[in-house]
Amino acid sequence: LYALAMTMGLGAEGSPSFRATDTFPSTSTPTPDRDTIVRIASRDRSDLLAARETVASAAAQLEGAERNTLPSLDLSASVGYAGALDRDGVDAFFAAAGRNVPGVNAGVALSLELPVSNTAREADRDVKRAQHEQASIAARDLERQLPLAVISAMNDLRLSQKALEASAETVKQFGQAVSDQRDKLHEGVGTVIDLVLTEELLISAEQSQTANQLRCAAALSRIFLAMGTLPASEGAVAGTLGRLGIGGSSGGQ
């Protein structure tokens, strides 16, 4: 659903909330705070920050290119004096600055440049405008995809947590069933085939639990990836989850 929204160019505001059709056991895990994660991602994602800086740089270059296409009026002024000393030697060069000085001279120059049919500057301006638009589109597209990636990862994490709790309960029930079948076999009212079939169901449930643990870990990694952060230890993961409101009985599995 979220991949389709990305492909269609839609944002998070146009995507309906996804709900699972199967009912999972109730859980004490609180709902993750989507706005908090999106705000952290918008603040810390280096690729998003770089995209915004690229837009600002392209805008400055475009402003300079547009200014170059305008008429240029330059005013320059100079002030100085001249001195002379008829004598050889290096010291005469420095002594001339204070002798035979007729007075101060000054000059003012005014130049006007009209870029008539200056296609080179106009072409440079058009290139800079295209680069600015390209950078702006890339930045807006990244800003659009970021909330979708966060929402998708959070929903996947929540569903995988519920599925993990359901599979853990299934493993517990099948473990009890295997114990009951063994008791029946010892009492002579059960068969080895029933015990083997029940043990196979237990093994299948344990494999499903392992798969759900992997899915839960992958969804959690997607959340950290969307946030642009990399936890250095398990304690850092737990602290981050606590600050974001993500945690519960399945957090330690």
CSV table of C-alpha atoms in Angstrom, one decimal:
chain,number,residue,atom,x,y,z
A,1,LEU,CA,0.0,0.0,0.0
A,2,TYR,CA,2.7,2.5,0.9
A,3,ALA,CA,4.9,1.4,-2.0
A,4,LEU,CA,2.0,2.2,-4.3
A,5,ALA,CA,1.6,5.6,-2.8
A,6,MET,CA,5.3,6.3,-3.4
A,7,THR,CA,5.1,5.2,-7.0
A,8,MET,CA,2.0,7.4,-7.6
A,9,GLY,CA,3.8,10.4,-6.1
A,10,LEU,CA,1.4,10.7,-3.1
A,11,GLY,CA,2.4,11.8,0.3
A,12,ALA,CA,1.6,10.5,3.8
A,13,GLU,CA,-1.4,12.7,4.1
A,14,GLY,CA,-3.1,10.8,1.2
A,15,SER,CA,-2.4,7.3,2.5
A,16,PRO,CA,-5.1,5.5,4.5
A,17,SER,CA,-4.2,3.8,7.7
A,18,PHE,CA,-3.5,0.1,7.2
A,19,ARG,CA,-5.2,-2.4,9.5
A,20,ALA,CA,-4.6,-6.1,9.7
A,21,THR,CA,-7.6,-8.4,8.9
A,22,ASP,CA,-6.6,-11.0,11.4
A,23,THR,CA,-7.3,-10.4,15.1
A,24,PHE,CA,-4.1,-10.7,17.2
A,25,PRO,CA,-4.1,-11.1,21.0
A,26,SER,CA,-4.3,-7.9,22.9
A,27,THR,CA,-0.9,-6.3,23.7
A,28,SER,CA,0.3,-3.8,26.2
A,29,THR,CA,2.7,-2.3,23.6
A,30,PRO,CA,1.9,1.4,23.2
A,31,THR,CA,1.4,2.9,19.7
A,32,PRO,CA,4.6,4.5,18.4
A,33,ASP,CA,4.5,8.3,18.1
A,34,ARG,CA,4.6,8.8,14.4
A,35,ASP,CA,5.0,12.6,14.6
A,36,THR,CA,8.0,12.3,16.9
A,37,ILE,CA,9.8,9.9,14.6
A,38,VAL,CA,9.0,12.0,11.5
A,39,ARG,CA,10.3,15.1,13.4
A,40,ILE,CA,13.5,13.4,14.4
A,41,ALA,CA,14.0,12.1,10.8
A,42,SER,CA,13.4,15.6,9.4
A,43,ARG,CA,16.0,17.0,11.8
A,44,ASP,CA,18.7,14.3,11.7
A,45,ARG,CA,18.6,12.7,8.2
A,46,SER,CA,21.8,13.8,6.6
A,47,ASP,CA,20.5,13.1,3.1
A,48,LEU,CA,17.6,15.4,3.7
A,49,LEU,CA,19.8,18.2,5.1
A,50,ALA,CA,22.2,17.8,2.2
A,51,ALA,CA,19.2,18.1,-0.3
A,52,ARG,CA,18.1,21.3,1.4
A,53,GLU,CA,21.6,22.7,1.3
A,54,THR,CA,21.8,21.8,-2.4
A,55,VAL,CA,18.6,23.7,-3.1
A,56,ALA,CA,19.9,26.8,-1.2
A,57,SER,CA,23.2,26.6,-3.2
A,58,ALA,CA,21.4,26.3,-6.5
A,59,ALA,CA,19.2,29.3,-5.6
A,60,ALA,CA,22.2,31.4,-4.9
A,61,GLN,CA,23.8,30.4,-8.2
A,62,LEU,CA,20.6,31.2,-10.0
A,63,GLU,CA,20.4,34.6,-8.4
A,64,GLY,CA,24.0,35.4,-9.5
A,65,ALA,CA,23.3,34.1,-13.1
A,66,GLU,CA,20.2,36.3,-13.3
A,67,ARG,CA,22.1,39.3,-12.1
A,68,ASN,CA,24.8,38.7,-14.8
A,69,THR,CA,22.1,39.2,-17.5
A,70,LEU,CA,21.3,42.7,-16.3
A,71,PRO,CA,23.1,45.9,-17.4
A,72,SER,CA,26.2,46.7,-15.4
A,73,LEU,CA,27.1,50.2,-14.3
A,74,ASP,CA,30.5,50.5,-12.6
A,75,LEU,CA,31.9,53.6,-10.9
A,76,SER,CA,35.6,53.6,-9.9
A,77,ALA,CA,37.7,56.3,-8.3
A,78,SER,CA,41.4,56.6,-7.6
A,79,VAL,CA,43.5,59.0,-5.5
A,80,GLY,CA,47.4,59.3,-5.5
A,81,TYR,CA,50.4,61.5,-6.0
A,82,ALA,CA,53.7,61.4,-7.9
A,83,GLY,CA,57.2,62.4,-6.7
A,84,ALA,CA,60.6,62.5,-8.4
A,85,LEU,CA,64.3,62.4,-7.3
A,86,ASP,CA,67.2,62.5,-9.7
A,87,ARG,CA,69.7,60.2,-7.9
A,88,ASP,CA,70.9,56.7,-8.2
A,89,GLY,CA,70.4,54.1,-5.5
A,90,VAL,CA,67.7,52.1,-3.9
A,91,ASP,CA,67.1,54.8,-1.2
A,92,ALA,CA,66.0,57.3,-4.0
A,93,PHE,CA,62.9,55.2,-4.6
A,94,PHE,CA,61.7,55.7,-1.1
A,95,ALA,CA,62.9,59.3,-0.7
A,96,ALA,CA,61.0,60.3,-3.8
A,97,ALA,CA,57.7,59.8,-1.9
A,98,GLY,CA,58.4,63.0,0.1
A,99,ARG,CA,60.2,65.2,-2.4
A,100,ASN,CA,59.2,67.1,-5.5
A,101,VAL,CA,55.5,66.2,-5.0
A,102,PRO,CA,53.5,68.5,-7.2
A,103,GLY,CA,50.2,67.6,-5.5
A,104,VAL,CA,47.5,65.0,-5.1
A,105,ASN,CA,45.9,63.6,-8.3
A,106,ALA,CA,42.6,61.9,-8.5
A,107,GLY,CA,40.5,60.2,-11.1
A,108,VAL,CA,36.9,59.0,-11.6
A,109,ALA,CA,35.7,56.5,-14.2
A,110,LEU,CA,32.2,55.5,-15.1
A,111,SER,CA,31.5,52.4,-17.3
A,112,LEU,CA,28.2,51.0,-18.5
A,113,GLU,CA,27.9,47.5,-19.9
A,114,LEU,CA,24.7,46.5,-21.9
A,115,PRO,CA,24.4,42.7,-22.4
A,116,VAL,CA,22.7,43.0,-25.8
A,117,SER,CA,22.0,39.5,-27.2
A,118,ASN,CA,24.3,37.9,-24.7
A,119,THR,CA,23.2,34.4,-25.3
A,120,ALA,CA,26.0,32.9,-23.2
A,121,ARG,CA,24.8,34.6,-20.0
A,122,GLU,CA,21.2,33.8,-20.8
A,123,ALA,CA,22.1,30.2,-21.3
A,124,ASP,CA,24.0,30.1,-18.0
A,125,ARG,CA,21.0,31.5,-16.3
A,126,ASP,CA,18.7,28.9,-17.9
A,127,VAL,CA,21.1,26.1,-16.8
A,128,LYS,CA,21.1,27.4,-13.2
A,129,ARG,CA,17.4,27.6,-13.2
A,130,ALA,CA,17.0,24.0,-14.4
A,131,GLN,CA,19.5,22.9,-11.7
A,132,HIS,CA,17.6,24.7,-9.0
A,133,GLU,CA,14.3,23.2,-10.1
A,134,GLN,CA,15.9,19.7,-10.2
A,135,ALA,CA,17.3,20.1,-6.7
A,136,SER,CA,14.0,21.4,-5.4
A,137,ILE,CA,12.1,18.4,-6.9
A,138,ALA,CA,14.6,16.0,-5.4
A,139,ALA,CA,14.3,17.6,-2.0
A,140,ARG,CA,10.5,17.7,-2.1
A,141,ASP,CA,10.4,14.0,-3.2
A,142,LEU,CA,12.6,13.0,-0.3
A,143,GLU,CA,10.5,15.0,2.1
A,144,ARG,CA,7.4,13.2,0.7
A,145,GLN,CA,8.9,9.7,0.9
A,146,LEU,CA,10.3,10.1,4.4
A,147,PRO,CA,6.9,10.1,6.4
A,148,LEU,CA,5.7,7.2,4.2
A,149,ALA,CA,8.8,5.2,5.0
A,150,VAL,CA,8.3,5.9,8.7
A,151,ILE,CA,4.6,5.0,8.7
A,152,SER,CA,5.3,1.8,6.8
A,153,ALA,CA,8.1,0.8,9.2
A,154,MET,CA,6.0,1.5,12.3
A,155,ASN,CA,3.0,-0.4,11.0
A,156,ASP,CA,5.3,-3.3,10.1
A,157,LEU,CA,6.9,-3.2,13.6
A,158,ARG,CA,3.5,-3.1,15.3
A,159,LEU,CA,2.1,-6.0,13.3
A,160,SER,CA,5.3,-8.0,13.7
A,161,GLN,CA,5.2,-7.5,17.5
A,162,LYS,CA,1.6,-8.7,17.6
A,163,ALA,CA,2.4,-11.7,15.4
A,164,LEU,CA,5.4,-12.5,17.6
A,165,GLU,CA,3.2,-12.5,20.7
A,166,ALA,CA,0.7,-14.7,18.9
A,167,SER,CA,3.4,-17.2,17.8
A,168,ALA,CA,4.9,-17.2,21.3
A,169,GLU,CA,1.5,-18.2,22.7
A,170,THR,CA,1.2,-20.8,20.0
A,171,VAL,CA,4.5,-22.3,21.0
A,172,LYS,CA,3.4,-22.4,24.6
A,173,GLN,CA,0.1,-24.2,23.7
A,174,PHE,CA,1.8,-26.7,21.5
A,175,GLY,CA,4.4,-27.3,24.2
A,176,GLN,CA,1.6,-28.1,26.6
A,177,ALA,CA,0.0,-30.4,24.0
A,178,VAL,CA,3.2,-32.3,23.5
A,179,SER,CA,3.5,-32.8,27.3
A,180,ASP,CA,-0.1,-34.0,27.3
A,181,GLN,CA,0.5,-36.5,24.5
A,182,ARG,CA,3.5,-37.9,26.3
A,183,ASP,CA,1.4,-38.4,29.5
A,184,LYS,CA,-1.2,-40.1,27.4
A,185,LEU,CA,1.4,-42.3,25.8
A,186,HIS,CA,2.7,-43.3,29.2
A,187,GLU,CA,-0.8,-44.1,30.4
A,188,GLY,CA,-1.4,-46.2,27.3
A,189,VAL,CA,-4.3,-44.1,25.9
A,190,GLY,CA,-2.1,-42.3,23.3
A,191,THR,CA,0.0,-43.3,20.3
A,192,VAL,CA,3.4,-42.5,19.1
A,193,ILE,CA,2.0,-41.1,15.9
A,194,ASP,CA,-0.1,-38.6,17.8
A,195,LEU,CA,3.0,-37.5,19.8
A,196,VAL,CA,5.1,-37.2,16.6
A,197,LEU,CA,2.4,-35.1,14.8
A,198,THR,CA,2.1,-32.8,17.8
A,199,GLU,CA,5.9,-32.4,18.0
A,200,GLU,CA,5.9,-31.5,14.3
A,201,LEU,CA,3.3,-28.8,15.0
A,202,LEU,CA,5.4,-27.5,17.9
A,203,ILE,CA,8.5,-27.3,15.6
A,204,SER,CA,6.5,-25.4,13.0
A,205,ALA,CA,5.3,-23.0,15.6
A,206,GLU,CA,8.9,-22.4,16.8
A,207,GLN,CA,10.0,-21.8,13.3
A,208,SER,CA,7.2,-19.3,12.8
A,209,GLN,CA,8.2,-17.6,16.1
A,210,THR,CA,11.8,-17.3,14.8
A,211,ALA,CA,10.6,-15.8,11.5
A,212,ASN,CA,8.5,-13.2,13.4
A,213,GLN,CA,11.5,-12.3,15.6
A,214,LEU,CA,13.5,-11.6,12.4
A,215,ARG,CA,10.6,-9.6,10.9
A,216,CYS,CA,10.3,-7.6,14.1
A,217,ALA,CA,14.1,-6.8,14.1
A,218,ALA,CA,14.0,-5.9,10.4
A,219,ALA,CA,11.1,-3.5,11.0
A,220,LEU,CA,12.9,-1.9,13.9
A,221,SER,CA,16.0,-1.5,11.7
A,222,ARG,CA,13.8,0.3,9.1
A,223,ILE,CA,12.7,2.7,11.7
A,224,PHE,CA,16.2,3.6,12.7
A,225,LEU,CA,17.1,3.8,9.0
A,226,ALA,CA,14.2,6.2,8.4
A,227,MET,CA,15.3,8.3,11.4
A,228,GLY,CA,18.9,8.5,10.1
A,229,THR,CA,20.3,7.2,13.4
A,230,LEU,CA,22.5,4.1,14.2
A,231,PRO,CA,22.3,2.8,17.8
A,232,ALA,CA,25.7,1.8,19.1
A,233,SER,CA,24.5,-0.8,21.7
A,234,GLU,CA,21.4,-2.7,22.9
A,235,GLY,CA,21.0,-0.1,25.7
A,236,ALA,CA,20.9,2.7,23.1
A,237,VAL,CA,18.2,0.8,21.3
A,238,ALA,CA,16.1,0.4,24.4
A,239,GLY,CA,16.6,4.0,25.4
A,240,THR,CA,15.5,5.2,21.9
A,241,LEU,CA,12.5,3.0,22.0
A,242,GLY,CA,11.5,4.3,25.4
A,243,ARG,CA,11.7,7.9,24.3
A,244,LEU,CA,9.7,7.2,21.2
A,245,GLY,CA,7.0,5.3,23.1
A,246,ILE,CA,7.9,1.9,21.5
A,247,GLY,CA,8.2,-1.0,23.9
A,248,GLY,CA,6.4,-3.7,25.7
A,249,SER,CA,6.5,-7.3,26.6
A,250,SER,CA,7.9,-8.3,23.2
A,251,GLY,CA,10.7,-5.8,23.2
A,252,GLY,CA,13.2,-8.1,24.7
A,253,GLN,CA,12.7,-11.0,22.4
